[in-house]
Each structure stands twice: as structure tokens, then as C-alpha cells.
PDB file of C-alpha atoms and ligand atoms in Angstrom:
ATOM      1  CA  UNK A   1     108.382-120.968-275.684  1.00  0.00           C
ATOM      2  CA  UNK A   2     107.793-117.184-274.344  1.00  0.00           C
ATOM      3  CA  UNK A   3     110.411-114.244-274.297  1.00  0.00           C
ATOM      4  CA  UNK A   4     109.660-110.584-273.220  1.00  0.00           C
ATOM      5  CA  UNK A   5     110.972-108.062-273.726  1.00  0.00           C
ATOM      6  CA  UNK A   6     110.596-104.445-274.252  1.00  0.00           C
ATOM      7  CA  UNK A   7     108.466-103.103-277.194  1.00  0.00           C
ATOM      8  CA  UNK A   8     109.877-101.195-280.482  1.00  0.00           C
ATOM      9  CA  UNK A   9     107.902 -98.689-282.961  1.00  0.00           C
ATOM     10  CA  UNK A  10     107.334-101.629-285.018  1.00  0.00           C
ATOM     11  CA  UNK A  11     105.527-103.352-282.668  1.00  0.00           C
ATOM     12  CA  UNK A  12     103.056-100.495-282.722  1.00  0.00           C
ATOM     13  CA  UNK A  13     100.466-102.027-285.150  1.00  0.00           C
ATOM     14  CA  UNK A  14     100.129-105.592-283.374  1.00  0.00           C
ATOM     15  CA  UNK A  15      99.958-104.056-280.241  1.00  0.00           C
ATOM     16  CA  UNK A  16      96.916-101.643-281.656  1.00  0.00           C
ATOM     17  CA  UNK A  17      95.206-104.520-283.178  1.00  0.00           C
ATOM     18  CA  UNK A  18      95.544-106.704-279.279  1.00  0.00           C
ATOM     19  CA  UNK A  19      94.027-103.659-278.530  1.00  0.00           C
ATOM     20  CA  UNK A  20      90.931-104.056-280.065  1.00  0.00           C
ATOM     21  CA  UNK A  21      90.665-107.432-279.767  1.00  0.00           C
ATOM     22  CA  UNK A  22      91.283-107.049-275.683  1.00  0.00           C
ATOM     23  CA  UNK A  23      88.969-103.459-274.859  1.00  0.00           C
ATOM     24  CA  UNK A  24      85.551-101.848-276.188  1.00  0.00           C
ATOM     25  CA  UNK A  25      87.777 -98.483-275.747  1.00  0.00           C
ATOM     26  CA  UNK A  26      91.146 -99.526-278.232  1.00  0.00           C
ATOM     27  CA  UNK A  27      93.892 -97.079-277.526  1.00  0.00           C
ATOM     28  CA  UNK A  28      94.805 -95.275-281.149  1.00  0.00           C
ATOM     29  CA  UNK A  29      98.074 -96.299-282.907  1.00  0.00           C
ATOM     30  CA  UNK A  30      98.898 -92.524-282.155  1.00  0.00           C
ATOM     31  CA  UNK A  31      98.451 -93.208-278.492  1.00  0.00           C
ATOM     32  CA  UNK A  32     100.255 -95.938-278.461  1.00  0.00           C
ATOM     33  CA  UNK A  33     103.100 -94.073-280.226  1.00  0.00           C
ATOM     34  CA  UNK A  34     102.881 -91.489-278.016  1.00  0.00           C
ATOM     35  CA  UNK A  35     103.226 -93.840-274.564  1.00  0.00           C
ATOM     36  CA  UNK A  36     105.815 -95.331-276.595  1.00  0.00           C
ATOM     37  CA  UNK A  37     108.118 -91.779-276.937  1.00  0.00           C
ATOM     38  CA  UNK A  38     107.211 -90.592-272.989  1.00  0.00           C
ATOM     39  CA  UNK A  39     110.210 -91.494-270.780  1.00  0.00           C
ATOM     40  CA  UNK A  40     108.173 -92.584-267.945  1.00  0.00           C
ATOM     41  CA  UNK A  41     106.485 -94.830-269.538  1.00  0.00           C
ATOM     42  CA  UNK A  42     107.049 -99.103-269.809  1.00  0.00           C
ATOM     43  CA  UNK A  43     106.121-101.189-272.403  1.00  0.00           C
ATOM     44  CA  UNK A  44     106.916-104.637-272.317  1.00  0.00           C
ATOM     45  CA  UNK A  45     106.051-107.509-275.377  1.00  0.00           C
ATOM     46  CA  UNK A  46     105.442-111.494-274.393  1.00  0.00           C
ATOM     47  CA  UNK A  47     106.252-113.384-277.783  1.00  0.00           C
ATOM     48  CA  UNK A  48     105.414-117.263-278.419  1.00  0.00           C
ATOM     49  CA  UNK A  49     107.785-117.433-280.939  1.00  0.00           C
ATOM     50  CA  UNK A  50     107.389-115.125-283.721  1.00  0.00           C
ATOM     51  CA  UNK A  51     104.022-113.921-282.508  1.00  0.00           C
ATOM     52  CA  UNK A  52     103.620-111.402-280.261  1.00  0.00           C
ATOM     53  CA  UNK A  53     101.089-112.410-277.900  1.00  0.00           C
ATOM     54  CA  UNK A  54     100.759-109.779-275.325  1.00  0.00           C
ATOM     55  CA  UNK A  55     101.785-106.158-273.882  1.00  0.00           C
ATOM     56  CA  UNK A  56     101.552-104.329-270.805  1.00  0.00           C
ATOM     57  CA  UNK A  57     102.168-100.432-270.467  1.00  0.00           C
ATOM     58  CA  UNK A  58     103.084 -98.594-267.427  1.00  0.00           C
ATOM     59  CA  UNK A  59     104.236 -95.483-266.360  1.00  0.00           C
ATOM     60  CA  UNK A  60     106.654 -94.670-263.699  1.00  0.00           C
ATOM     61  CA  UNK A  61     105.953 -91.873-261.729  1.00  0.00           C
ATOM     62  CA  UNK A  62     108.669 -91.690-258.466  1.00  0.00           C
ATOM     63  CA  UNK A  63     108.962 -95.023-256.598  1.00  0.00           C
ATOM     64  CA  UNK A  64     105.377 -96.266-258.360  1.00  0.00           C
ATOM     65  CA  UNK A  65     104.349 -97.996-261.137  1.00  0.00           C
ATOM     66  CA  UNK A  66     100.858 -97.862-262.919  1.00  0.00           C
ATOM     67  CA  UNK A  67     100.073 -99.987-265.689  1.00  0.00           C
ATOM     68  CA  UNK A  68      97.649 -98.727-267.667  1.00  0.00           C
ATOM     69  CA  UNK A  69      97.237-101.793-269.784  1.00  0.00           C
ATOM     70  CA  UNK A  70      97.699-105.409-269.982  1.00  0.00           C
ATOM     71  CA  UNK A  71      96.476-107.793-272.869  1.00  0.00           C
ATOM     72  CA  UNK A  72      96.806-110.831-274.649  1.00  0.00           C
ATOM     73  CA  UNK A  73      96.191-112.223-278.125  1.00  0.00           C
ATOM     74  CA  UNK A  74      92.296-114.432-277.321  1.00  0.00           C
ATOM     75  CA  UNK A  75      93.763-116.792-279.236  1.00  0.00           C
ATOM     76  CA  UNK A  76      96.799-117.871-276.512  1.00  0.00           C
ATOM     77  CA  UNK A  77      95.310-116.630-273.631  1.00  0.00           C
ATOM     78  CA  UNK A  78      95.037-119.060-269.651  1.00  0.00           C
ATOM     79  CA  UNK A  79      98.481-119.929-270.832  1.00  0.00           C
ATOM     80  CA  UNK A  80     100.337-117.861-268.336  1.00  0.00           C
ATOM     81  CA  UNK A  81     101.132-115.005-270.435  1.00  0.00           C
ATOM     82  CA  UNK A  82     100.084-112.455-269.057  1.00  0.00           C
ATOM     83  CA  UNK A  83     101.100-113.525-265.419  1.00  0.00           C
ATOM     84  CA  UNK A  84     104.700-113.746-267.086  1.00  0.00           C
ATOM     85  CA  UNK A  85     104.615-109.865-268.161  1.00  0.00           C
ATOM     86  CA  UNK A  86     103.690-109.361-264.567  1.00  0.00           C
ATOM     87  CA  UNK A  87     106.299-111.071-263.284  1.00  0.00           C
ATOM     88  CA  UNK A  88     109.065-110.109-265.279  1.00  0.00           C
ATOM     89  CA  UNK A  89     107.438-106.192-264.505  1.00  0.00           C
ATOM     90  CA  UNK A  90     108.746-106.962-260.816  1.00  0.00           C
ATOM     91  CA  UNK A  91     111.875-107.586-261.606  1.00  0.00           C
ATOM     92  CA  UNK A  92     111.905-104.422-263.455  1.00  0.00           C
ATOM     93  CA  UNK A  93     110.500-102.524-260.330  1.00  0.00           C
ATOM     94  CA  UNK A  94     113.036-104.396-258.070  1.00  0.00           C
ATOM     95  CA  UNK A  95     115.715-103.244-260.222  1.00  0.00           C
ATOM     96  CA  UNK A  96     114.791 -99.745-260.213  1.00  0.00           C
ATOM     97  CA  UNK A  97     114.615 -99.205-256.805  1.00  0.00           C
ATOM     98  CA  UNK A  98     109.672 -99.330-256.948  1.00  0.00           C
ATOM     99  CA  UNK A  99     108.165 -99.893-254.354  1.00  0.00           C
ATOM    100  CA  UNK A 100     103.995 -99.914-255.081  1.00  0.00           C
ATOM    101  CA  UNK A 101     102.526-100.959-258.145  1.00  0.00           C
ATOM    102  CA  UNK A 102      98.883 -99.362-258.782  1.00  0.00           C
ATOM    103  CA  UNK A 103      96.241-100.300-261.650  1.00  0.00           C
ATOM    104  CA  UNK A 104      92.750-100.178-262.030  1.00  0.00           C
ATOM    105  CA  UNK A 105      89.674-102.515-263.275  1.00  0.00           C
ATOM    106  CA  UNK A 106      86.543-102.742-264.312  1.00  0.00           C
ATOM    107  CA  UNK A 107      84.547-104.202-261.988  1.00  0.00           C
ATOM    108  CA  UNK A 108      83.105-106.932-264.150  1.00  0.00           C
ATOM    109  CA  UNK A 109      86.214-108.052-265.554  1.00  0.00           C
ATOM    110  CA  UNK A 110      87.136-110.974-263.481  1.00  0.00           C
ATOM    111  CA  UNK A 111      89.575-112.242-265.069  1.00  0.00           C
ATOM    112  CA  UNK A 112      91.778-109.511-264.666  1.00  0.00           C
ATOM    113  CA  UNK A 113      90.821-109.261-261.474  1.00  0.00           C
ATOM    114  CA  UNK A 114      92.068-112.934-260.590  1.00  0.00           C
ATOM    115  CA  UNK A 115      95.258-112.460-262.551  1.00  0.00           C
ATOM    116  CA  UNK A 116      96.249-109.764-260.120  1.00  0.00           C
ATOM    117  CA  UNK A 117      94.947-111.427-257.212  1.00  0.00           C
ATOM    118  CA  UNK A 118      97.200-114.870-257.971  1.00  0.00           C
ATOM    119  CA  UNK A 119     100.003-112.387-258.883  1.00  0.00           C
ATOM    120  CA  UNK A 120      99.437-110.924-254.585  1.00  0.00           C
ATOM    121  CA  UNK A 121      97.625-108.161-255.606  1.00  0.00           C
ATOM    122  CA  UNK A 122      95.362-106.719-253.125  1.00  0.00           C
ATOM    123  CA  UNK A 123      92.207-104.346-253.433  1.00  0.00           C
ATOM    124  CA  UNK A 124      92.350-101.110-252.362  1.00  0.00           C
ATOM    125  CA  UNK A 125      88.734 -99.500-252.885  1.00  0.00           C
ATOM    126  CA  UNK A 126      86.322 -99.270-255.786  1.00  0.00           C
ATOM    127  CA  UNK A 127      85.768 -95.182-257.747  1.00  0.00           C
ATOM    128  CA  UNK A 128      82.420 -94.876-258.865  1.00  0.00           C
ATOM    129  CA  UNK A 129      81.777 -94.398-262.679  1.00  0.00           C
ATOM    130  CA  UNK A 130      85.676 -94.169-263.313  1.00  0.00           C
ATOM    131  CA  UNK A 131      84.550 -96.224-267.512  1.00  0.00           C
ATOM    132  CA  UNK A 132      83.422 -94.946-269.734  1.00  0.00           C
ATOM    133  CA  UNK A 133      82.379 -97.173-273.209  1.00  0.00           C
ATOM    134  CA  UNK A 134      80.608 -98.815-271.403  1.00  0.00           C
ATOM    135  CA  UNK A 135      80.230 -96.846-267.798  1.00  0.00           C
ATOM    136  CA  UNK A 136      81.356 -98.878-264.660  1.00  0.00           C
ATOM    137  CA  UNK A 137      82.963 -98.789-261.576  1.00  0.00           C
ATOM    138  CA  UNK A 138      86.526 -99.248-260.925  1.00  0.00           C
ATOM    139  CA  UNK A 139      88.552-101.939-258.264  1.00  0.00           C
ATOM    140  CA  UNK A 140      91.663 -99.897-257.817  1.00  0.00           C
ATOM    141  CA  UNK A 141      94.379-102.454-256.830  1.00  0.00           C
ATOM    142  CA  UNK A 142      98.229-102.455-255.693  1.00  0.00           C
ATOM    143  CA  UNK A 143     101.117-104.726-255.209  1.00  0.00           C
ATOM    144  CA  UNK A 144     104.176-103.414-252.273  1.00  0.00           C
ATOM    145  CA  UNK A 145     107.280-104.484-252.500  1.00  0.00           C
ATOM    146  CA  UNK A 146     107.846-104.256-248.519  1.00  0.00           C
ATOM    147  CA  UNK A 147     110.612-101.568-246.739  1.00  0.00           C
TER     148      UNK A 147
HETATM  149  C1  COA B   1      93.243-110.600-268.020  1.00  0.00           C
HETATM  150  C2  COA B   1      94.375-111.626-268.988  1.00  0.00           C
HETATM  151  C3  COA B   1      95.304-109.799-269.592  1.00  0.00           C
HETATM  152  C4  COA B   1      94.748-112.463-268.550  1.00  0.00           C
HETATM  153  O1  COA B   1      95.984-112.899-269.553  1.00  0.00           O
HETATM  154  P1  COA B   1      96.236-114.840-269.730  1.00  0.00           P
HETATM  155  O2  COA B   1      97.746-114.649-270.522  1.00  0.00           O
HETATM  156  O3  COA B   1      95.661-115.043-270.407  1.00  0.00           O
HETATM  157  O4  COA B   1      96.456-114.596-268.291  1.00  0.00           O
HETATM  158  P2  COA B   1      97.104-116.365-267.288  1.00  0.00           P
HETATM  159  O5  COA B   1      96.683-117.520-268.500  1.00  0.00           O
HETATM  160  O6  COA B   1      98.872-115.502-266.954  1.00  0.00           O
HETATM  161  O7  COA B   1      96.165-116.056-266.122  1.00  0.00           O
HETATM  162  C5  COA B   1      97.162-116.315-264.489  1.00  0.00           C
HETATM  163  C6  COA B   1      95.813-116.449-263.439  1.00  0.00           C
HETATM  164  O8  COA B   1      94.544-115.172-264.413  1.00  0.00           O
HETATM  165  C7  COA B   1      93.862-115.856-264.196  1.00  0.00           C
HETATM  166  N1  COA B   1      93.118-115.637-265.022  1.00  0.00           N
HETATM  167  C8  COA B   1      93.118-115.519-266.050  1.00  0.00           C
HETATM  168  N2  COA B   1      92.213-115.326-267.184  1.00  0.00           N
HETATM  169  C9  COA B   1      91.047-116.481-266.510  1.00  0.00           C
HETATM  170  C10 COA B   1      90.073-116.220-267.020  1.00  0.00           C
HETATM  171  N3  COA B   1      89.516-116.311-267.741  1.00  0.00           N
HETATM  172  N4  COA B   1      89.069-116.653-265.956  1.00  0.00           N
HETATM  173  C11 COA B   1      89.177-116.873-264.664  1.00  0.00           C
HETATM  174  N5  COA B   1      91.157-116.226-264.115  1.00  0.00           N
HETATM  175  C12 COA B   1      91.379-115.874-265.100  1.00  0.00           C
HETATM  176  C13 COA B   1      94.316-117.382-263.402  1.00  0.00           C
HETATM  177  O9  COA B   1      94.174-117.531-262.109  1.00  0.00           O
HETATM  178  C14 COA B   1      95.179-117.664-264.327  1.00  0.00           C
HETATM  179  O10 COA B   1      95.570-118.590-263.946  1.00  0.00           O
HETATM  180  P3  COA B   1      95.068-120.058-263.705  1.00  0.00           P
HETATM  181  O11 COA B   1      95.074-120.171-265.224  1.00  0.00           O
HETATM  182  O12 COA B   1      96.462-121.108-263.316  1.00  0.00           O
HETATM  183  O13 COA B   1      94.500-120.510-263.386  1.00  0.00           O
HETATM  184  C15 COA B   1      93.916-111.602-271.038  1.00  0.00           C
HETATM  185  O14 COA B   1      92.399-111.933-269.935  1.00  0.00           O
HETATM  186  C16 COA B   1      93.092-110.331-271.747  1.00  0.00           C
HETATM  187  O15 COA B   1      94.291-109.781-272.257  1.00  0.00           O
HETATM  188  N6  COA B   1      91.669-109.554-271.010  1.00  0.00           N
HETATM  189  C17 COA B   1      90.941-108.729-272.090  1.00  0.00           C
HETATM  190  C18 COA B   1      92.283-107.403-271.839  1.00  0.00           C
HETATM  191  C19 COA B   1      91.919-106.915-270.782  1.00  0.00           C
HETATM  192  O16 COA B   1      91.393-107.281-270.075  1.00  0.00           O
HETATM  193  N7  COA B   1      93.339-106.427-269.838  1.00  0.00           N
HETATM  194  C20 COA B   1      93.286-106.597-268.411  1.00  0.00           C
HETATM  195  C21 COA B   1      92.561-104.799-267.850  1.00  0.00           C
HETATM  196  S1  COA B   1      93.045-103.691-266.351  1.00  0.00           S
END
């Protein structure tokens, strides 16, 4: 069974492990720890029994939320973990009066783009050479909650 709850300090090492498995430019342990300290940050984890299988890190600014990171353990992908994290995030947004979720995604990251589109996100545009390590364009996407 999947349980979604907030990330705590004790989870930082595991998040870092998932970062290294999920991204070409993983965040450092210190960087993840700093995010956890920020009052404007939302960090959710998804546990499959005792295993922290995935996480999402977001920043709030006024009535908008930006997804900075989302990743799932390669061994348990395609089981709905990321979709459940996004659904939990939307519930939090509704509770807090957040009207829009924003994100950027590497153009080549078809799995993530499909994940977001399936969750109702739309494409807003392209930011040229937005990423480094390796250099790549970003697709900008958003989800609006309406009025
Ligand atoms: C992108 C990622 C978070 C998806 O996690 P996940 O738990 O496997 O995703 P889910 O099982 O919730 O998938 C939900 C939907 O997303 C889409 N999707 C997910 N992975 C996909 C893939 N490899 N290929 C095509 N579509 C995919 C599908 O539509 C899927 O629904 P379906 O399985 O019913 O067809 C995961 O692949 C990952 O950690 N990637 C590395 C880190 C990353 O790229 N993060 C995004 C940065 S913007």
C-alpha cells in the first residue's frame, strides 16, 4: 500500500539516493536539507511499506506552486507512485488556496511529460537551453485550478 506524507530530516539520505538514480544533475544532501528548512517548501514522500519509493519537492510563492523535483525509485516505476504524489499535491493546493502549479521539464523526458499531461497539465511554451549537464531546452507546463 502507498502512503504519502511529509518528508522529514531522517529521509534526506534516501532522497539523495533517489536523486542520484533519477537525475543527471542530482541535488546534494546539503541542498536537499536546505529545501527542507525553507518555510515556503512542500516536500512529500511516497512510501511503499517501509520503502521511501518517491518524492516531490515544491516551492510556494503567493498563490502559485512550483514543482522543483519529482522522482521515483527505478525499481518501482510505472505503478502510479508519481501520479499519487501529484494528486496529493493538488489536494494540498486546494487546502491552501493555491491556484496554479508550474514546472519545467527536459524536452527529452517523455515519461515525465506524459505523467504531467495525464495529470491535466498543459504545455505553456519552451525555454531554450534552460538546462545544463547536459544542455537542453525546457518545456514549461502548468496546471490551473480555475476560479
Ligand atoms: C517521471 C517519473 C517521476 C514517473 O514516475 P512513476 O511513478 O513511474 O509514474 P506513474 O507510474 O505514476 O505514471 C503515471 C503516468 O505517467 C506516464 N508515464 C510514466 N512513466 C512513463 C514512461 N516511462 N513512458 C511513458 N509514459 C510514462 C504514463 O501515462 C503513466 O500512466 P500509465 O502507467 O497508466 O500509462 C519517473 O519516471 C522518474 O523518477 N524519472 C526520473 C526523474 C524525472 O525525470 N523526474 C521528472 C523531472 S521533470
